[in-house]
Coordinates of C-alpha atoms and ligand atoms in Angstrom, one line a residue:
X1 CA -58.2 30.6 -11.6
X2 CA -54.9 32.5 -11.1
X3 CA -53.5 33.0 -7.2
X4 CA -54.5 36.1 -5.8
X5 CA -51.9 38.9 -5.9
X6 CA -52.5 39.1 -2.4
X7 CA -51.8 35.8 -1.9
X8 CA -49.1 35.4 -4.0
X9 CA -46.7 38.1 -2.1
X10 CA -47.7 36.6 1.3
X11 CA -46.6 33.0 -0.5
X12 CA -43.2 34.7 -0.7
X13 CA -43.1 36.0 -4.4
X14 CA -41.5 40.0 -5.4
X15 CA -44.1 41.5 -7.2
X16 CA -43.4 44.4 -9.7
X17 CA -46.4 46.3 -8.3
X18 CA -47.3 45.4 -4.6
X19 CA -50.5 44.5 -3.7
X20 CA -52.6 47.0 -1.0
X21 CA -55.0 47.5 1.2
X22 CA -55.2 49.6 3.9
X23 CA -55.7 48.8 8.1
X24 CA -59.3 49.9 8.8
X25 CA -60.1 50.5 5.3
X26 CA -63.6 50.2 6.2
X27 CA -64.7 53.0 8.3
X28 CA -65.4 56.8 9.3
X29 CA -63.6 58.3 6.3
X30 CA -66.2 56.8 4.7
X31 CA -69.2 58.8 4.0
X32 CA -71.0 55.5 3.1
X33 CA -69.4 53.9 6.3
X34 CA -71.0 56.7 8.2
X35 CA -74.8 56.2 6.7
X36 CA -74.4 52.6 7.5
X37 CA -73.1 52.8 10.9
X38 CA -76.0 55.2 11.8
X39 CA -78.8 52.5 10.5
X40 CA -77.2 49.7 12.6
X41 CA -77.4 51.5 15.6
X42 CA -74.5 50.6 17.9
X43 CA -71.1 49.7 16.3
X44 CA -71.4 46.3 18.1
X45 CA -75.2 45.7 16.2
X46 CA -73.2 46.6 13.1
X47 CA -70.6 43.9 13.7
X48 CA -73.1 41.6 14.5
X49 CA -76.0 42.5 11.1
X50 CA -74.1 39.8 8.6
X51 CA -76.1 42.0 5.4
X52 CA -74.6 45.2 6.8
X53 CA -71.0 44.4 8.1
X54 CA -70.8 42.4 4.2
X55 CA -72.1 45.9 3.3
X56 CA -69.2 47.6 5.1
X57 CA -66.3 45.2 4.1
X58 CA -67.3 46.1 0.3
X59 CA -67.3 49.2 0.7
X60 CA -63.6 50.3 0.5
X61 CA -63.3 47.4 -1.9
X62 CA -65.9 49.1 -4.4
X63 CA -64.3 52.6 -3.9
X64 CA -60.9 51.6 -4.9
X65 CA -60.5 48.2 -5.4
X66 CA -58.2 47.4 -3.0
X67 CA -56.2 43.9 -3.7
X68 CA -57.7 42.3 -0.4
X69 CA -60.6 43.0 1.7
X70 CA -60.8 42.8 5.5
X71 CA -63.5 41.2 7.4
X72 CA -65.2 44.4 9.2
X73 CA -65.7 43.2 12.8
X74 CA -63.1 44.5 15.7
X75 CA -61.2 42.6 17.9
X76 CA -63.5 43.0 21.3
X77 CA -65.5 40.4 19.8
X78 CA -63.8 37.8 21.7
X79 CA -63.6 39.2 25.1
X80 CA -67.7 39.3 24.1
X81 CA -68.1 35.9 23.3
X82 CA -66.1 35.1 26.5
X83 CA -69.2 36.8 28.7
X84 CA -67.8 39.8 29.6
X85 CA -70.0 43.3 28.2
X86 CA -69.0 45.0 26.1
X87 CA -69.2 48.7 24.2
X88 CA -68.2 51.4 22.4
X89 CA -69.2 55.3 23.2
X90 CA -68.5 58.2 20.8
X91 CA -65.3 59.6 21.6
X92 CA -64.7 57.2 24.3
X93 CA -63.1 54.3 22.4
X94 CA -64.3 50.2 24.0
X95 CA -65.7 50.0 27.8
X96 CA -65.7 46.5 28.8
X97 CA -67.3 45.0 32.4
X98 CA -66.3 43.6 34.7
X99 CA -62.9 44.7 34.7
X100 CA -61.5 40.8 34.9
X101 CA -59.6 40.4 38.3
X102 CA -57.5 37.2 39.8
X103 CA -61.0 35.6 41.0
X104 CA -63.3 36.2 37.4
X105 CA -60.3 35.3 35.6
X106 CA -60.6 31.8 37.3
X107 CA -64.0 31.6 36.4
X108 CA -63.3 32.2 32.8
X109 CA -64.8 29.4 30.8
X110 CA -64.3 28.0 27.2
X111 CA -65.5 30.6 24.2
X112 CA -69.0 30.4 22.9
X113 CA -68.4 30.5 19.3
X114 CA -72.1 30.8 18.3
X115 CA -72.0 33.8 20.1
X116 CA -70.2 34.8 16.9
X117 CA -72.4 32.9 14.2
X118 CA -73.2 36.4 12.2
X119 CA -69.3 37.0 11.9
X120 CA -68.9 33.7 10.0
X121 CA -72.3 34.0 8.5
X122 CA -70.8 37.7 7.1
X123 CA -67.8 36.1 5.8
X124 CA -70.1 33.1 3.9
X125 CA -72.0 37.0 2.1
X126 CA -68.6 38.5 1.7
X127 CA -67.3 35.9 -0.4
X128 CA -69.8 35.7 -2.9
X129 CA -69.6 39.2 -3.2
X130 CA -65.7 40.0 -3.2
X131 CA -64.6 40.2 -7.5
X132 CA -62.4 37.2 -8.2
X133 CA -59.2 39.1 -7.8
X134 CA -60.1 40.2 -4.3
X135 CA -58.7 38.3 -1.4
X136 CA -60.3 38.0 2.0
X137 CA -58.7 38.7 5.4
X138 CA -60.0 37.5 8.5
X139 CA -58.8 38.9 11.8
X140 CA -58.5 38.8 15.6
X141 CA -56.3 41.0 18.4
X142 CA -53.2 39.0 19.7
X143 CA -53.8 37.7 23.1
X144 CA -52.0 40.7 25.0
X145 CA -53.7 43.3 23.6
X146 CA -57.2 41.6 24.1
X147 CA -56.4 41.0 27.9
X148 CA -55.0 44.6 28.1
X149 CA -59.0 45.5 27.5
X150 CA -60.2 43.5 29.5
X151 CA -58.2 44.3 32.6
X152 CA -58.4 47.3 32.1
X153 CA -61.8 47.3 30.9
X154 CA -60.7 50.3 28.6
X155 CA -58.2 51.4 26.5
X156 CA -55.3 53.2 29.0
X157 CA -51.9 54.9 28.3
X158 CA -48.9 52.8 28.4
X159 CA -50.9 49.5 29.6
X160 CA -49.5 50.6 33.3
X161 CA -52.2 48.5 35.3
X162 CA -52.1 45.8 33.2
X163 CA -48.4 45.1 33.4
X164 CA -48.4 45.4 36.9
X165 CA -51.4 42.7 36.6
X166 CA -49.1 40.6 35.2
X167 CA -46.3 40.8 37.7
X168 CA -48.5 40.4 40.3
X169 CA -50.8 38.0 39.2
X170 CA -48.4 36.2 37.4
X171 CA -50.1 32.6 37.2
X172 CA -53.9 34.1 36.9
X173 CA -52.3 36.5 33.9
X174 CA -51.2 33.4 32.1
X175 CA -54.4 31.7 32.4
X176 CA -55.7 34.5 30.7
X177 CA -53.5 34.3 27.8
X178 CA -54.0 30.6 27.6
X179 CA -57.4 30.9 27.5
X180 CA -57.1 33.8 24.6
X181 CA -54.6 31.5 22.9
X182 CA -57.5 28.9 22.6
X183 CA -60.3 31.0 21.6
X184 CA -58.8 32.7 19.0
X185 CA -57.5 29.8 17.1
X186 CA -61.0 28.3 17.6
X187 CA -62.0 31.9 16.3
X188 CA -59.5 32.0 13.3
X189 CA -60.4 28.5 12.3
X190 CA -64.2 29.2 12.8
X191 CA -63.3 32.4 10.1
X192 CA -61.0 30.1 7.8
X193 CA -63.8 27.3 7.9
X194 CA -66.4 30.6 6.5
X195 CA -63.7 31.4 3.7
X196 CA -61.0 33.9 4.9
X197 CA -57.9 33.1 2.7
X198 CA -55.2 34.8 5.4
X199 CA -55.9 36.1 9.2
X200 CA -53.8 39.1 10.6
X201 CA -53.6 38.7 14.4
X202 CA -53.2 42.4 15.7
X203 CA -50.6 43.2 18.6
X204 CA -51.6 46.6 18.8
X205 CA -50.1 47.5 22.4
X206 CA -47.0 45.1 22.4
X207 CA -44.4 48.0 22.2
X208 CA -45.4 48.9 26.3
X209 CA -43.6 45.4 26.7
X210 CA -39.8 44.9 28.3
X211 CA -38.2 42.4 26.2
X212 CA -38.6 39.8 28.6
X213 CA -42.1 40.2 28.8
X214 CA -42.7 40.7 25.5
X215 CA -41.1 37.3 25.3
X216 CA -43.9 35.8 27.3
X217 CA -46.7 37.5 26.5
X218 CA -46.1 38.7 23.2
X219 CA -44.3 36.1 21.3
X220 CA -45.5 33.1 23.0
X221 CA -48.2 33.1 22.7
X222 CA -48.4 33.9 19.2
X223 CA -46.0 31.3 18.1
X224 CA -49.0 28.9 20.0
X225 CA -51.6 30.2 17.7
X226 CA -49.3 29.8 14.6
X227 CA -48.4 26.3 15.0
X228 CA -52.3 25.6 16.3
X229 CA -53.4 27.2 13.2
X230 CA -50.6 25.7 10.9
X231 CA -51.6 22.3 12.1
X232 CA -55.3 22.7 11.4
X233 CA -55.4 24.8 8.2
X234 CA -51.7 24.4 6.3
X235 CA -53.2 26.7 3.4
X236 CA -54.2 29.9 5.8
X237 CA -51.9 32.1 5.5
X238 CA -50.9 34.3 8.9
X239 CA -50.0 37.9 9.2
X240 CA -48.2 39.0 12.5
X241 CA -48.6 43.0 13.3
X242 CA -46.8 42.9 16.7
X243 CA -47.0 46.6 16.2
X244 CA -43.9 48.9 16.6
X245 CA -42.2 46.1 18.2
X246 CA -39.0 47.5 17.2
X247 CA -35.9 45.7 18.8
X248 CA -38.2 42.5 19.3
X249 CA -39.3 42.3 15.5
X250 CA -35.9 39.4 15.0
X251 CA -37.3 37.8 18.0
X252 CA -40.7 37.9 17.1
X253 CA -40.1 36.8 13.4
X254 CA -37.5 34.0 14.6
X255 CA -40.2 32.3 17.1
X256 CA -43.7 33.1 15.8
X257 CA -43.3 31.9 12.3
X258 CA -46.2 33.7 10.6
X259 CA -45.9 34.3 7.0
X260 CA -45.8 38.0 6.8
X261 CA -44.6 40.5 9.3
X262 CA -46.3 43.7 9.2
X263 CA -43.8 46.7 10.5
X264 CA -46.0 50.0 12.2
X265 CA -44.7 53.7 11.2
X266 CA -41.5 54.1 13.8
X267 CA -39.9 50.6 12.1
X268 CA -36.9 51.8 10.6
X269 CA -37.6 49.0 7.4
X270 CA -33.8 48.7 6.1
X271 CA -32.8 47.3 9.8
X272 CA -36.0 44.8 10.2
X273 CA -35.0 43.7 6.4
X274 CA -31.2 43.0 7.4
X275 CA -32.7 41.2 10.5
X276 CA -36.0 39.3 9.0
X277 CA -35.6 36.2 7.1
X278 CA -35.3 37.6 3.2
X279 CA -37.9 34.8 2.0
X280 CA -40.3 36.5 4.7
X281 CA -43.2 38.6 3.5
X282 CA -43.7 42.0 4.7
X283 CA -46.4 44.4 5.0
X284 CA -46.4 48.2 5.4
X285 CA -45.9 51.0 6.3
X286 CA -46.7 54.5 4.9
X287 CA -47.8 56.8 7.7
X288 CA -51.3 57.6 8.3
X289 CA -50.6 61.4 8.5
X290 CA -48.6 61.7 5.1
X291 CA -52.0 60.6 3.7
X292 CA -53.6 63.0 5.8
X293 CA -51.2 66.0 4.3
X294 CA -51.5 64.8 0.9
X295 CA -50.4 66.2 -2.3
X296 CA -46.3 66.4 -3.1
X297 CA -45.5 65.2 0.6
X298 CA -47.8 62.1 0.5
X299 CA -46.5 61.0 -3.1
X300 CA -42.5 61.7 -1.8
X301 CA -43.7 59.1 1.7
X302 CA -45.4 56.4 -0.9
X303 CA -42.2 56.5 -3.4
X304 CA -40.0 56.4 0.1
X305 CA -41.8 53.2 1.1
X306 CA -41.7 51.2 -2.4
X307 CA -38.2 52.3 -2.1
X308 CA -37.5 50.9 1.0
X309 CA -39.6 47.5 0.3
X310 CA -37.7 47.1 -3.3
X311 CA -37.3 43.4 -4.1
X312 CA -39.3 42.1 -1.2
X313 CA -42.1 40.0 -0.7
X314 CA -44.2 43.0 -0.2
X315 CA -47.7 44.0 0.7
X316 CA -47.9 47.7 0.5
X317 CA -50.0 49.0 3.6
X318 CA -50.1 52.2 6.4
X319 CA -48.1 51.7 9.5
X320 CA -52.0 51.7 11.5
X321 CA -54.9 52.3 10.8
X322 CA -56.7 54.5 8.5
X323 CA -57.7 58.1 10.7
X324 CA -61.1 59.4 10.2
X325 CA -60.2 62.7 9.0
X326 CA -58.5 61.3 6.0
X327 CA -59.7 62.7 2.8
X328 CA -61.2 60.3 0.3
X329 CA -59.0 61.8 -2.9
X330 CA -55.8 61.4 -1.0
X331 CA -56.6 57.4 -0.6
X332 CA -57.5 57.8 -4.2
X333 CA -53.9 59.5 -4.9
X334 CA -52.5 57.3 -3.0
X335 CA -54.0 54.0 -4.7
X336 CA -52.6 55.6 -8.4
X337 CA -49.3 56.4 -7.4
X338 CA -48.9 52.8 -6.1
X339 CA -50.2 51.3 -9.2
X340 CA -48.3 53.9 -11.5
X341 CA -51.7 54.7 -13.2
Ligands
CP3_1 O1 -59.7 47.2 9.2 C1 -60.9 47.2 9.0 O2 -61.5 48.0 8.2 C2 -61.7 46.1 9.7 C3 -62.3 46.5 10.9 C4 -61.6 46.7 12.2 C5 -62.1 47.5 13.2 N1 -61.3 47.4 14.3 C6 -63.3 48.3 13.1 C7 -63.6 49.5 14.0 C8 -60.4 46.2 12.7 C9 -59.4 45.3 12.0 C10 -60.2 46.6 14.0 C11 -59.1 46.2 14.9 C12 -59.0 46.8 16.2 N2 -59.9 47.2 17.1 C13 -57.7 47.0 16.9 C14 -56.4 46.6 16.3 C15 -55.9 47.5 15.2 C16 -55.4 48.9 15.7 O3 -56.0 49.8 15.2 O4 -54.4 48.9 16.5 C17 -58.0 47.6 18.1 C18 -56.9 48.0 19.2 C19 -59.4 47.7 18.3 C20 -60.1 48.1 19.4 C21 -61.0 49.3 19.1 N3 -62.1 49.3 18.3 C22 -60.8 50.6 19.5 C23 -59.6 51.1 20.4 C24 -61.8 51.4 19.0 C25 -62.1 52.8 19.3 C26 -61.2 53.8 18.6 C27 -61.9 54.2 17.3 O5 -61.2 54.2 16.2 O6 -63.0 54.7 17.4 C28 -62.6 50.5 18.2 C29 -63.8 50.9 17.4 C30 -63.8 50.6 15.9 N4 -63.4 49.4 15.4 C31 -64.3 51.4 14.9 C32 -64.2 50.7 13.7 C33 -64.6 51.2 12.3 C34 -64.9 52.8 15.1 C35 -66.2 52.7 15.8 C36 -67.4 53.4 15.0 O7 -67.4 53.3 13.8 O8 -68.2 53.8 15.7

């Protein structure tokens, strides 16, 4: 069978039309995402029901056949299957407890994968779902924005706490990104093993960082994850998302090595392309709110960001995620004049 689009531009190649998809493509926009969620019960039960999160993942795929799918799950299922509780309230965003201090930190123990059996057991459904031409992404949250949850136990403005966490508590800190290092490549390969043809790790929060400490607990560790994955899966292919990262992105690109950088809203895209590798893939980066407004202004943003991508390995994407207020004809829109049908 031919090589996924998908696949292909993350392998490097300039495609005439880019393939798509879109960050949390699966979701509240969705009125079908909305009639599953309230069956599952809580959105964790969702993540966790293999027939219903497949149910989920197809979803955006069926609607407008999107060239990849992503594996719906979220990110807090690792600082789950590390013990600590963990939930989501209407309007509220994640709660996790206990907040991890210096002394649970040290108690931390090694990731209990089966904790996470339905994710892998959803991927096994997905993939005998997906049409052929559909690639499948598996995911996780890099390891600073995982511990910025689970220090702070919520999400928080600007990650205050938590960076002071980490100058204070410098050597507990890094045990908590070592330990999120491990689990997640156990994680990622666990996904890869299931059938996920390319993981995005998600540095949602890294833009808080100073560059020196974006060097340690951005880049890092992420470069660790790479060349752990690289060495047990050659074939995976890795998406970094160290999101607005900005001034970092060279530094980021240089050390991490992942195959495809994905640039958030602010990037200005003709600076990262002078200072990315050209062979480098790159993913992005329409904003979420020109597809919100619609219309004229949302095909002017789409023909900005082909323009801006034209003659690179591209994978055409938003800058975030998906909003729930978007309107389902805009995403249809959207999906045409990318295609040029
Ligand atoms: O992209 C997809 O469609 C796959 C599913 C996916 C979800 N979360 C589902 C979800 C993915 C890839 C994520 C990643 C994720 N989760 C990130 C990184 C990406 C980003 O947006 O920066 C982060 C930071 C999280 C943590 C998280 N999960 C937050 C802050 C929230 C609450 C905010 C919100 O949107 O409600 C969630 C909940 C969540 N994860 C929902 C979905 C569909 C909404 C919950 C619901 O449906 O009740």
């Amino acid at each position: 069978m031919d090589r996924k689009k998908f696949l292909r531009a993350l392998d490097g190649e300039i495609l005439a039309v880019p393939p798509m998809w879109l960050m949390r493509q699966a979701g509240r926009y969705l009125p079908e995402y909305r009639q599953t969620r309230a069956i599952a019960g809580s959105f964790l039960d969702l993540c966790f029901n293999p027939k219903l999160a497949t149910e989920v993942t197809l979803q955006p795929i069926r609607r407008f056949g999107f060239d990849a799918a992503i594996l719906f799950s979220d990110i807090l299922v690792v600082p789950h299957a590390l013990g600590q509780a963990v939930s989501f309230e209407e309007g509220h965003g994640p709660r996790l407890s206990p907040r991890l201090d210096e002394d649970l930190i040290h108690k931390l123990d090694h990731i209990d994968l089966r904790r996470l059996d339905p994710v892998f057991e959803a991927i096994e459904l997905i993939k005998t779902a997906l049409p052929a031409e559909t690639a499948l992404i598996g995911f996780c949250g890099a390891p600073w924005t995982v511990a910025s949850y689970m220090i702070a136990g919520q999400g928080s403005r600007d990650l205050e706490a938590v960076r002071i966490f980490a100058y204070a508590h410098r050597e507990a800190f890094a045990r908590l990104i070592d330990i999120l290092v491990e689990s997640s490549v156990s994680y990622l390969l666990a996904q890869a093993k299931a059938g996920v043809e390319a993981v995005q790790i998600f540095d949602s929060w890294c833009s808080v960082l100073p560059t020196r400490e974006f060097e340690a607990w951005c880049v890092a560790p992420v470069a660790r994850m790479v060349e752990k994955i690289r060495n047990a899966a050659p074939d995976l292919k890795i998406i970094g998302f160290p999101r607005e990262a900005g001034g970092n992105l060279e530094l980021f690109a240089s050390q991490a090595k992942v195959d495809c950088v994905s640039l958030g809203t602010a990037e200005n895209v003709a600076l990262a392309r002078k200072r990315l590798p050209p062979a480098m893939a790159l993913q992005g980066n329409l904003d979420p709110l020109a597809l919100i407004a619609g219309g004229k202004a949302l095909d002017a943003s789409v023909d900005k960001v082909l323009a801006d991508f034209e003659g690179a390995p591209f994978v055409f994407n938003l800058g975030h995620g998906i909003l729930p207020q978007t309107p389902i004809e805009h995403v249809e829109r959207l999906v045409a004049r990318v295609r040029r049908t």
